[in-house]
């Protein structure tokens, strides 16, 4: 056993003495030791209940003859840190989480790992660690929050963000706003739409690192506790049979995940996280791969924020197994990819049924004939940009407008809420990329403000920053190279014409090549006074098109 390095033999008597100080018996020390990386805390609604799931995981491990040893990671709620300086620590926390789990699993050579995340950057950070460490690992998330109820309709966190703009324009009253904020998030779990957290928890299934229904069983359901126990039992099976992440996280697994992502219209952040996880597994996953798969994959699930359905609806309709089974009818899924069940994806989804043809539409009647995400290229984004096509109004798929340039998110929000953005303009927010922010802030506040003031059908937003999974509208992010690296977005001027053509995957600044070269030659880097972790992060992080990973 891997854990024998720290517990077996005469030389390890001092080590065993320390384990006994924890209250472990000789039998528990002799058994396989399973590390449990738990991101429970009292700051994130999606993580408040993770201690209960961890207890269930431990029960499963003990039932199968193992010894669970729990440790904790940090966790940041993107909703709470949205729209202020705290958002700079969101994506950057992903690398800290991966590094901390690596440190614990190397310092304590566990025989296996159970990962318990639930929100945003914590999920991919943990999966990056799994790929890097390559010891038997299984992931069990905390599950999605239920949708809230407001005046007879379902709402979620995105509804409240958009309501801020509506309140500013008189669309709702202060009393309605107060009522809405009290019922949009009714309890524990990751926010109810197909935002980043739920996208990644569902894709953990598609990758094969989590048991079926990991992404969709509601957080409050007893089924979630049973799934946690099953995950505890299953990690022992993986340890016994030496099933490593390298056997699961193959190119076929990532192609399956992207296919599922396109079919349910996931967050644009998946185009950051999947390449970052793949990088740890030694697999290159360029943005062109997303386009290739998007072109052949129909959009089958109209999930919030683009559509009316939430994760509880997707679970009721059959979950990710039913969606993958539908995609498999036309051989869009690699059925021979291995999973943590020790069965293939094909075996896992055999017999899975769709119970609601609107929540999961048949291949013959998709919401859109192509996938939910698209990578755009052109002289404004030579290395790519990303848009959630499924959340863009048809009228904005092709757009030409004059640039309105802002040097920060705060500056843009102030102008949008003051209703000083004109119809047809293209808002450009720059110096918000991985290096320039630093930290690559999400732009849910400005995209929600655009929706709230009624401009989502006639105004586009471009940024070298990124978007929340809750964003909708013609919101194009991840523009690479970013402004801080001297990318073309750094030299856009007010009034410049910008052409967006999502069907043709193009994003261009309509000036001559000579003029663009002249402007770029005159560009000078902006200096920012940084300290602490953000200073180190800005020096080490790479561009969005690489997954914003660290340089080796």
Short mmCIF file of N, CA, C and O in Angstrom, two decimals, residues 257-376:
data_model
loop_
_atom_site.label_atom_id
_atom_site.label_comp_id
_atom_site.label_asym_id
_atom_site.label_seq_id
_atom_site.Cartn_x
_atom_site.Cartn_y
_atom_site.Cartn_z
N UNK A 257 -16.71 14.93 -22.17
CA UNK A 257 -17.09 16.06 -21.32
C UNK A 257 -17.46 17.28 -22.16
O UNK A 257 -18.47 17.96 -21.88
N UNK A 258 -16.67 17.57 -23.19
CA UNK A 258 -16.99 18.73 -24.04
C UNK A 258 -18.30 18.50 -24.77
O UNK A 258 -19.12 19.42 -24.91
N UNK A 259 -18.54 17.29 -25.22
CA UNK A 259 -19.80 16.97 -25.91
C UNK A 259 -20.99 17.21 -25.00
O UNK A 259 -22.00 17.83 -25.39
N UNK A 260 -20.92 16.72 -23.77
CA UNK A 260 -22.00 16.93 -22.81
C UNK A 260 -22.15 18.42 -22.49
O UNK A 260 -23.27 18.94 -22.39
N UNK A 261 -21.04 19.11 -22.36
CA UNK A 261 -21.04 20.55 -22.11
C UNK A 261 -21.79 21.28 -23.22
O UNK A 261 -22.63 22.16 -22.96
N UNK A 262 -21.53 20.93 -24.46
CA UNK A 262 -22.21 21.56 -25.58
C UNK A 262 -23.70 21.24 -25.57
O UNK A 262 -24.54 22.09 -25.91
N UNK A 263 -24.04 20.02 -25.18
CA UNK A 263 -25.45 19.60 -25.20
C UNK A 263 -26.27 20.29 -24.12
O UNK A 263 -27.45 20.57 -24.32
N UNK A 264 -25.67 20.58 -22.94
CA UNK A 264 -26.46 21.26 -21.91
C UNK A 264 -26.18 22.76 -21.82
O UNK A 264 -26.75 23.47 -21.01
N UNK A 265 -25.30 23.29 -22.69
CA UNK A 265 -25.07 24.73 -22.71
C UNK A 265 -24.44 25.24 -21.45
O UNK A 265 -24.95 26.16 -20.81
N UNK A 266 -23.29 24.68 -21.07
CA UNK A 266 -22.66 25.01 -19.80
C UNK A 266 -21.97 26.37 -19.79
O UNK A 266 -21.96 27.11 -20.77
N UNK A 267 -21.38 26.69 -18.66
CA UNK A 267 -20.70 27.95 -18.44
C UNK A 267 -19.49 28.09 -19.36
O UNK A 267 -18.80 27.11 -19.67
N UNK A 268 -19.18 29.33 -19.77
CA UNK A 268 -17.97 29.57 -20.55
C UNK A 268 -16.72 29.19 -19.77
O UNK A 268 -15.67 28.92 -20.35
N UNK A 269 -16.83 29.15 -18.44
CA UNK A 269 -15.67 28.80 -17.62
C UNK A 269 -15.21 27.36 -17.83
O UNK A 269 -14.07 27.01 -17.49
N UNK A 270 -16.07 26.51 -18.38
CA UNK A 270 -15.63 25.14 -18.65
C UNK A 270 -14.50 25.13 -19.67
O UNK A 270 -13.66 24.23 -19.66
N UNK A 271 -14.45 26.15 -20.55
CA UNK A 271 -13.37 26.22 -21.53
C UNK A 271 -12.05 26.64 -20.89
O UNK A 271 -10.99 26.57 -21.52
N UNK A 272 -12.09 27.09 -19.65
CA UNK A 272 -10.88 27.33 -18.85
C UNK A 272 -10.49 26.08 -18.08
O UNK A 272 -9.33 25.67 -18.06
N UNK A 273 -11.49 25.46 -17.44
CA UNK A 273 -11.19 24.41 -16.48
C UNK A 273 -10.87 23.06 -17.13
O UNK A 273 -9.97 22.36 -16.68
N UNK A 274 -11.60 22.70 -18.17
CA UNK A 274 -11.29 21.42 -18.82
C UNK A 274 -9.86 21.41 -19.38
O UNK A 274 -9.13 20.43 -19.18
N UNK A 275 -9.40 22.46 -20.09
CA UNK A 275 -8.01 22.46 -20.53
C UNK A 275 -7.00 22.42 -19.38
O UNK A 275 -5.94 21.80 -19.50
N UNK A 276 -7.34 23.07 -18.26
CA UNK A 276 -6.42 23.06 -17.11
C UNK A 276 -6.31 21.66 -16.51
O UNK A 276 -5.22 21.21 -16.15
N UNK A 277 -7.44 20.97 -16.40
CA UNK A 277 -7.41 19.58 -15.90
C UNK A 277 -6.68 18.68 -16.88
O UNK A 277 -5.85 17.85 -16.50
N UNK A 278 -6.98 18.87 -18.18
CA UNK A 278 -6.32 18.07 -19.21
C UNK A 278 -4.81 18.29 -19.20
O UNK A 278 -4.02 17.35 -19.38
N UNK A 279 -4.40 19.53 -18.97
CA UNK A 279 -2.97 19.84 -18.90
C UNK A 279 -2.28 19.03 -17.82
O UNK A 279 -1.16 18.52 -18.01
N UNK A 280 -2.95 18.88 -16.67
CA UNK A 280 -2.38 18.09 -15.58
C UNK A 280 -2.29 16.60 -15.96
O UNK A 280 -1.45 15.87 -15.46
N UNK A 281 -3.19 16.18 -16.87
CA UNK A 281 -3.19 14.79 -17.32
C UNK A 281 -2.28 14.58 -18.53
O UNK A 281 -2.23 13.49 -19.10
N UNK A 282 -1.57 15.65 -18.94
CA UNK A 282 -0.65 15.54 -20.08
C UNK A 282 -1.34 15.57 -21.43
O UNK A 282 -0.81 15.06 -22.42
N UNK A 283 -2.53 16.18 -21.48
CA UNK A 283 -3.32 16.22 -22.71
C UNK A 283 -3.55 17.67 -23.12
O UNK A 283 -3.94 18.50 -22.30
N UNK A 284 -3.30 17.99 -24.40
CA UNK A 284 -3.54 19.32 -24.92
C UNK A 284 -5.00 19.44 -25.36
O UNK A 284 -5.51 18.57 -26.06
N UNK A 285 -5.65 20.52 -24.94
CA UNK A 285 -7.07 20.70 -25.25
C UNK A 285 -7.29 22.15 -25.73
O UNK A 285 -7.83 22.98 -25.01
N UNK A 286 -6.87 22.47 -26.96
CA UNK A 286 -7.00 23.84 -27.46
C UNK A 286 -8.45 24.23 -27.71
O UNK A 286 -9.33 23.36 -27.82
N UNK A 287 -8.68 25.54 -27.82
CA UNK A 287 -10.04 26.02 -28.04
C UNK A 287 -10.66 25.49 -29.33
O UNK A 287 -11.87 25.33 -29.44
N UNK A 288 -9.81 25.19 -30.32
CA UNK A 288 -10.33 24.65 -31.58
C UNK A 288 -11.06 23.33 -31.36
O UNK A 288 -11.98 23.00 -32.12
N UNK A 289 -10.65 22.58 -30.34
CA UNK A 289 -11.33 21.31 -30.03
C UNK A 289 -12.78 21.58 -29.63
O UNK A 289 -13.69 20.83 -30.00
N UNK A 290 -13.00 22.65 -28.87
CA UNK A 290 -14.36 23.00 -28.45
C UNK A 290 -15.22 23.33 -29.67
O UNK A 290 -16.37 22.91 -29.76
N UNK A 291 -14.65 24.07 -30.63
CA UNK A 291 -15.42 24.40 -31.83
C UNK A 291 -15.74 23.16 -32.66
O UNK A 291 -16.86 23.01 -33.17
N UNK A 292 -14.77 22.28 -32.79
CA UNK A 292 -14.97 21.06 -33.57
C UNK A 292 -16.12 20.24 -33.00
O UNK A 292 -16.99 19.75 -33.73
N UNK A 293 -16.13 20.09 -31.67
CA UNK A 293 -17.18 19.30 -31.03
C UNK A 293 -18.51 20.06 -31.02
O UNK A 293 -19.57 19.47 -31.21
N UNK A 294 -18.45 21.39 -30.85
CA UNK A 294 -19.67 22.19 -30.87
C UNK A 294 -20.39 22.08 -32.20
O UNK A 294 -21.62 22.00 -32.26
N UNK A 295 -19.63 22.04 -33.28
CA UNK A 295 -20.22 21.99 -34.62
C UNK A 295 -21.01 20.71 -34.87
O UNK A 295 -21.93 20.70 -35.69
N UNK A 296 -20.66 19.65 -34.16
CA UNK A 296 -21.34 18.37 -34.41
C UNK A 296 -22.30 17.97 -33.29
O UNK A 296 -22.93 16.91 -33.36
N UNK A 297 -22.41 18.83 -32.27
CA UNK A 297 -23.23 18.47 -31.11
C UNK A 297 -24.45 19.38 -30.99
O UNK A 297 -24.31 20.60 -30.87
N UNK A 298 -25.66 18.84 -30.97
CA UNK A 298 -26.85 19.68 -30.80
C UNK A 298 -27.02 20.12 -29.35
O UNK A 298 -26.60 19.43 -28.42
N UNK A 299 -27.65 21.27 -29.19
CA UNK A 299 -27.95 21.82 -27.86
C UNK A 299 -29.32 21.29 -27.43
O UNK A 299 -30.34 21.66 -28.00
N UNK A 300 -29.33 20.41 -26.41
CA UNK A 300 -30.54 19.67 -26.05
C UNK A 300 -31.22 20.13 -24.77
O UNK A 300 -32.37 19.77 -24.52
N UNK A 301 -30.52 20.89 -23.93
CA UNK A 301 -31.07 21.29 -22.62
C UNK A 301 -31.06 22.81 -22.51
O UNK A 301 -30.00 23.43 -22.61
N UNK A 302 -32.21 23.41 -22.29
CA UNK A 302 -32.32 24.87 -22.21
C UNK A 302 -32.33 25.29 -20.74
O UNK A 302 -33.37 25.61 -20.15
N UNK A 303 -31.15 25.31 -20.15
CA UNK A 303 -31.02 25.52 -18.72
C UNK A 303 -30.84 27.00 -18.38
O UNK A 303 -30.33 27.78 -19.17
N UNK A 304 -31.24 27.38 -17.16
CA UNK A 304 -30.97 28.73 -16.66
C UNK A 304 -29.45 28.95 -16.67
O UNK A 304 -28.70 28.04 -16.33
N UNK A 305 -28.97 30.14 -17.10
CA UNK A 305 -29.70 31.39 -17.24
C UNK A 305 -30.35 31.62 -18.61
O UNK A 305 -31.14 32.54 -18.77
N UNK A 306 -29.99 30.81 -19.61
CA UNK A 306 -30.54 31.03 -20.95
C UNK A 306 -31.99 30.58 -21.04
O UNK A 306 -32.79 31.16 -21.78
N UNK A 307 -32.35 29.52 -20.32
CA UNK A 307 -33.69 28.94 -20.42
C UNK A 307 -34.37 28.83 -19.07
O UNK A 307 -33.87 29.29 -18.04
N UNK A 308 -35.52 28.16 -19.03
CA UNK A 308 -36.34 28.13 -17.81
C UNK A 308 -36.00 27.01 -16.82
O UNK A 308 -36.54 27.00 -15.71
N UNK A 309 -35.14 26.06 -17.21
CA UNK A 309 -34.98 24.87 -16.39
C UNK A 309 -33.78 24.95 -15.45
O UNK A 309 -32.78 25.63 -15.73
N UNK A 310 -33.93 24.24 -14.31
CA UNK A 310 -32.88 24.21 -13.30
C UNK A 310 -32.40 22.78 -13.10
O UNK A 310 -32.93 21.85 -13.70
N UNK A 311 -31.39 22.62 -12.24
CA UNK A 311 -30.78 21.29 -12.07
C UNK A 311 -31.76 20.27 -11.54
O UNK A 311 -31.69 19.09 -11.89
N UNK A 312 -32.71 20.69 -10.72
CA UNK A 312 -33.71 19.75 -10.20
C UNK A 312 -34.56 19.20 -11.35
O UNK A 312 -34.98 18.03 -11.32
N UNK A 313 -34.79 20.04 -12.37
CA UNK A 313 -35.54 19.59 -13.54
C UNK A 313 -34.73 18.59 -14.36
O UNK A 313 -35.27 17.59 -14.84
N UNK A 314 -33.44 18.88 -14.52
CA UNK A 314 -32.58 17.96 -15.26
C UNK A 314 -32.49 16.60 -14.56
O UNK A 314 -32.51 15.55 -15.21
N UNK A 315 -32.44 16.64 -13.23
CA UNK A 315 -32.39 15.37 -12.49
C UNK A 315 -33.69 14.59 -12.67
O UNK A 315 -33.66 13.38 -12.93
N UNK A 316 -34.80 15.30 -12.56
CA UNK A 316 -36.10 14.66 -12.75
C UNK A 316 -36.24 14.07 -14.14
O UNK A 316 -36.90 13.04 -14.34
N UNK A 317 -35.60 14.69 -15.12
CA UNK A 317 -35.71 14.25 -16.51
C UNK A 317 -34.78 13.08 -16.84
O UNK A 317 -34.85 12.54 -17.95
N UNK A 318 -33.92 12.69 -15.89
CA UNK A 318 -33.03 11.57 -16.14
C UNK A 318 -31.56 11.86 -15.93
O UNK A 318 -30.72 10.95 -15.98
N UNK A 319 -31.22 13.13 -15.71
CA UNK A 319 -29.85 13.50 -15.38
C UNK A 319 -28.88 13.33 -16.53
O UNK A 319 -29.25 13.12 -17.70
N UNK A 320 -27.60 13.39 -16.18
CA UNK A 320 -26.53 13.28 -17.17
C UNK A 320 -26.52 11.91 -17.85
O UNK A 320 -26.27 11.82 -19.06
N UNK A 321 -26.82 10.80 -17.14
CA UNK A 321 -26.88 9.50 -17.85
C UNK A 321 -27.89 9.51 -18.99
O UNK A 321 -27.62 8.98 -20.07
N UNK A 322 -29.06 10.12 -18.77
CA UNK A 322 -30.07 10.16 -19.83
C UNK A 322 -29.62 11.04 -20.98
O UNK A 322 -29.85 10.71 -22.16
N UNK A 323 -28.97 12.17 -20.67
CA UNK A 323 -28.46 13.04 -21.72
C UNK A 323 -27.38 12.33 -22.54
O UNK A 323 -27.39 12.38 -23.78
N UNK A 324 -26.47 11.64 -21.86
CA UNK A 324 -25.41 10.93 -22.57
C UNK A 324 -25.97 9.77 -23.38
O UNK A 324 -25.48 9.47 -24.49
N UNK A 325 -27.00 9.12 -22.87
CA UNK A 325 -27.63 8.02 -23.61
C UNK A 325 -28.25 8.55 -24.90
O UNK A 325 -28.17 7.90 -25.95
N UNK A 326 -28.87 9.74 -24.81
CA UNK A 326 -29.46 10.34 -26.02
C UNK A 326 -28.37 10.67 -27.04
O UNK A 326 -28.50 10.40 -28.23
N UNK A 327 -27.28 11.25 -26.58
CA UNK A 327 -26.17 11.58 -27.47
C UNK A 327 -25.55 10.32 -28.08
O UNK A 327 -25.09 10.32 -29.23
N UNK A 328 -25.59 9.24 -27.32
CA UNK A 328 -25.00 7.98 -27.78
C UNK A 328 -25.79 7.35 -28.93
O UNK A 328 -25.25 6.51 -29.66
N UNK A 329 -27.05 7.74 -29.08
CA UNK A 329 -27.85 7.17 -30.16
C UNK A 329 -27.22 7.42 -31.53
O UNK A 329 -27.40 6.64 -32.46
N UNK A 330 -26.48 8.53 -31.63
CA UNK A 330 -25.80 8.83 -32.90
C UNK A 330 -24.28 8.82 -32.71
O UNK A 330 -23.55 9.54 -33.39
N UNK A 331 -23.86 7.99 -31.74
CA UNK A 331 -22.43 7.73 -31.51
C UNK A 331 -21.62 9.01 -31.27
O UNK A 331 -20.49 9.15 -31.75
N UNK A 332 -22.21 9.92 -30.50
CA UNK A 332 -21.50 11.16 -30.15
C UNK A 332 -20.68 11.02 -28.88
O UNK A 332 -19.95 11.94 -28.51
N UNK A 333 -20.82 9.89 -28.20
CA UNK A 333 -20.14 9.64 -26.93
C UNK A 333 -19.21 8.42 -27.09
O UNK A 333 -19.58 7.43 -27.71
N UNK A 334 -18.00 8.53 -26.53
CA UNK A 334 -17.09 7.38 -26.49
C UNK A 334 -17.56 6.45 -25.38
O UNK A 334 -17.26 6.65 -24.20
N UNK A 335 -18.28 5.41 -25.75
CA UNK A 335 -18.85 4.51 -24.75
C UNK A 335 -17.84 3.64 -24.05
O UNK A 335 -18.13 3.07 -23.00
N UNK A 336 -16.62 3.54 -24.60
CA UNK A 336 -15.61 2.65 -24.01
C UNK A 336 -14.72 3.36 -23.00
O UNK A 336 -13.78 2.76 -22.47
N UNK A 337 -15.00 4.64 -22.69
CA UNK A 337 -14.20 5.37 -21.71
C UNK A 337 -14.45 4.81 -20.30
O UNK A 337 -15.60 4.59 -19.90
N UNK A 338 -13.38 4.60 -19.54
CA UNK A 338 -13.46 4.02 -18.20
C UNK A 338 -13.92 5.07 -17.19
O UNK A 338 -13.70 6.26 -17.36
N UNK A 339 -14.59 4.62 -16.12
CA UNK A 339 -15.08 5.52 -15.07
C UNK A 339 -14.77 4.94 -13.69
O UNK A 339 -14.32 3.79 -13.57
N UNK A 340 -15.06 5.72 -12.65
CA UNK A 340 -14.80 5.27 -11.28
C UNK A 340 -15.73 4.14 -10.84
O UNK A 340 -15.53 3.55 -9.77
N UNK A 341 -16.74 3.82 -11.62
CA UNK A 341 -17.59 2.67 -11.29
C UNK A 341 -16.87 1.36 -11.61
O UNK A 341 -17.36 0.29 -11.27
N UNK A 342 -15.73 1.46 -12.27
CA UNK A 342 -14.98 0.32 -12.85
C UNK A 342 -15.75 -0.29 -14.02
O UNK A 342 -15.49 -1.40 -14.46
N UNK A 343 -16.71 0.48 -14.52
CA UNK A 343 -17.40 0.15 -15.76
C UNK A 343 -17.20 1.30 -16.74
O UNK A 343 -16.82 2.39 -16.34
N UNK A 344 -17.48 1.06 -17.99
CA UNK A 344 -17.35 2.11 -18.98
C UNK A 344 -18.54 3.05 -18.95
O UNK A 344 -19.59 2.74 -18.36
N UNK A 345 -18.39 4.19 -19.60
CA UNK A 345 -19.50 5.12 -19.76
C UNK A 345 -20.68 4.41 -20.42
O UNK A 345 -21.84 4.55 -19.98
N UNK A 346 -20.40 3.63 -21.45
CA UNK A 346 -21.47 2.91 -22.14
C UNK A 346 -22.24 1.99 -21.23
O UNK A 346 -23.48 1.91 -21.30
N UNK A 347 -21.53 1.30 -20.34
CA UNK A 347 -22.20 0.42 -19.39
C UNK A 347 -22.99 1.22 -18.36
O UNK A 347 -24.09 0.82 -17.96
N UNK A 348 -22.44 2.36 -17.94
CA UNK A 348 -23.13 3.20 -16.94
C UNK A 348 -24.45 3.75 -17.45
O UNK A 348 -25.42 3.87 -16.69
N UNK A 349 -24.50 4.12 -18.72
CA UNK A 349 -25.70 4.79 -19.24
C UNK A 349 -26.66 3.83 -19.94
O UNK A 349 -27.73 4.26 -20.39
N UNK A 350 -26.31 2.57 -19.99
CA UNK A 350 -27.19 1.60 -20.64
C UNK A 350 -28.54 1.57 -19.92
O UNK A 350 -28.62 1.39 -18.71
N UNK A 351 -29.60 1.75 -20.67
CA UNK A 351 -30.94 1.72 -20.09
C UNK A 351 -31.41 3.04 -19.50
O UNK A 351 -32.56 3.14 -19.06
N UNK A 352 -30.53 4.07 -19.49
CA UNK A 352 -30.95 5.38 -18.96
C UNK A 352 -32.04 5.97 -19.85
O UNK A 352 -31.96 5.91 -21.08
N UNK A 353 -33.06 6.55 -19.24
CA UNK A 353 -34.21 7.05 -20.00
C UNK A 353 -34.44 8.54 -19.75
O UNK A 353 -34.16 9.06 -18.67
N UNK A 354 -34.98 9.18 -20.77
CA UNK A 354 -35.42 10.57 -20.65
C UNK A 354 -36.88 10.59 -20.20
O UNK A 354 -37.73 9.94 -20.81
N UNK A 355 -37.16 11.33 -19.15
CA UNK A 355 -38.52 11.38 -18.63
C UNK A 355 -39.24 12.68 -18.94
O UNK A 355 -40.40 12.84 -18.60
N UNK A 356 -38.54 13.62 -19.59
CA UNK A 356 -39.17 14.88 -19.97
C UNK A 356 -38.53 15.34 -21.28
O UNK A 356 -37.37 15.78 -21.28
N UNK A 357 -39.25 15.27 -22.40
CA UNK A 357 -38.66 15.59 -23.71
C UNK A 357 -38.42 17.07 -23.94
O UNK A 357 -37.87 17.44 -24.98
N UNK A 358 -38.83 17.93 -22.99
CA UNK A 358 -38.50 19.34 -23.11
C UNK A 358 -37.23 19.68 -22.35
O UNK A 358 -36.43 20.50 -22.78
N UNK A 359 -37.05 19.06 -21.18
CA UNK A 359 -35.84 19.31 -20.40
C UNK A 359 -34.63 18.69 -21.12
O UNK A 359 -33.57 19.32 -21.21
N UNK A 360 -34.77 17.47 -21.61
CA UNK A 360 -33.74 16.84 -22.45
C UNK A 360 -34.40 16.51 -23.78
O UNK A 360 -35.12 15.52 -23.90
N UNK A 361 -34.20 17.34 -24.74
CA UNK A 361 -34.85 17.13 -26.02
C UNK A 361 -34.19 15.99 -26.80
O UNK A 361 -33.00 15.71 -26.62
N UNK A 362 -34.93 15.34 -27.69
CA UNK A 362 -34.33 14.32 -28.55
C UNK A 362 -33.41 14.97 -29.59
O UNK A 362 -33.54 16.15 -29.91
N UNK A 363 -32.49 14.17 -30.11
CA UNK A 363 -31.54 14.68 -31.11
C UNK A 363 -32.25 15.28 -32.31
O UNK A 363 -31.74 16.21 -32.95
N UNK A 364 -33.42 14.76 -32.63
CA UNK A 364 -34.15 15.22 -33.81
C UNK A 364 -34.87 16.55 -33.60
O UNK A 364 -35.34 17.17 -34.55
N UNK A 365 -34.91 17.02 -32.35
CA UNK A 365 -35.62 18.27 -32.05
C UNK A 365 -34.83 19.12 -31.05
O UNK A 365 -35.30 19.43 -29.96
N UNK A 366 -33.61 19.51 -31.38
CA UNK A 366 -32.79 20.26 -30.44
C UNK A 366 -33.24 21.71 -30.31
O UNK A 366 -33.98 22.23 -31.15
N UNK A 367 -32.78 22.36 -29.25
CA UNK A 367 -33.01 23.80 -29.13
C UNK A 367 -32.19 24.56 -30.17
O UNK A 367 -32.64 25.55 -30.73
N UNK A 368 -30.95 24.07 -30.39
CA UNK A 368 -30.09 24.61 -31.45
C UNK A 368 -29.36 23.44 -32.08
O UNK A 368 -29.08 22.44 -31.40
N UNK A 369 -29.03 23.56 -33.35
CA UNK A 369 -28.38 22.43 -34.03
C UNK A 369 -26.93 22.29 -33.64
O UNK A 369 -26.32 21.23 -33.84
N UNK A 370 -26.35 23.36 -33.06
CA UNK A 370 -24.95 23.30 -32.62
C UNK A 370 -24.85 23.52 -31.12
O UNK A 370 -25.81 23.95 -30.48
N UNK A 371 -23.68 23.26 -30.58
CA UNK A 371 -23.47 23.29 -29.14
C UNK A 371 -23.55 24.67 -28.51
O UNK A 371 -23.55 25.70 -29.20
N UNK A 372 -23.58 24.68 -27.18
CA UNK A 372 -23.81 25.90 -26.43
C UNK A 372 -22.66 26.88 -26.39
O UNK A 372 -22.86 28.08 -26.22
N UNK A 373 -21.41 26.41 -26.54
CA UNK A 373 -20.24 27.29 -26.47
C UNK A 373 -19.56 27.39 -27.82
O UNK A 373 -19.55 26.44 -28.60
N UNK A 374 -18.95 28.56 -28.08
CA UNK A 374 -18.21 28.78 -29.32
C UNK A 374 -16.94 29.58 -29.00
O UNK A 374 -16.98 30.51 -28.20
N UNK A 375 -15.84 29.21 -29.64
CA UNK A 375 -14.61 30.00 -29.58
C UNK A 375 -14.53 30.86 -30.83
O UNK A 375 -14.74 30.37 -31.95
N UNK A 376 -14.27 32.15 -30.65
CA UNK A 376 -14.16 33.10 -31.75
C UNK A 376 -12.70 33.47 -31.98
O UNK A 376 -11.92 33.54 -31.02
#
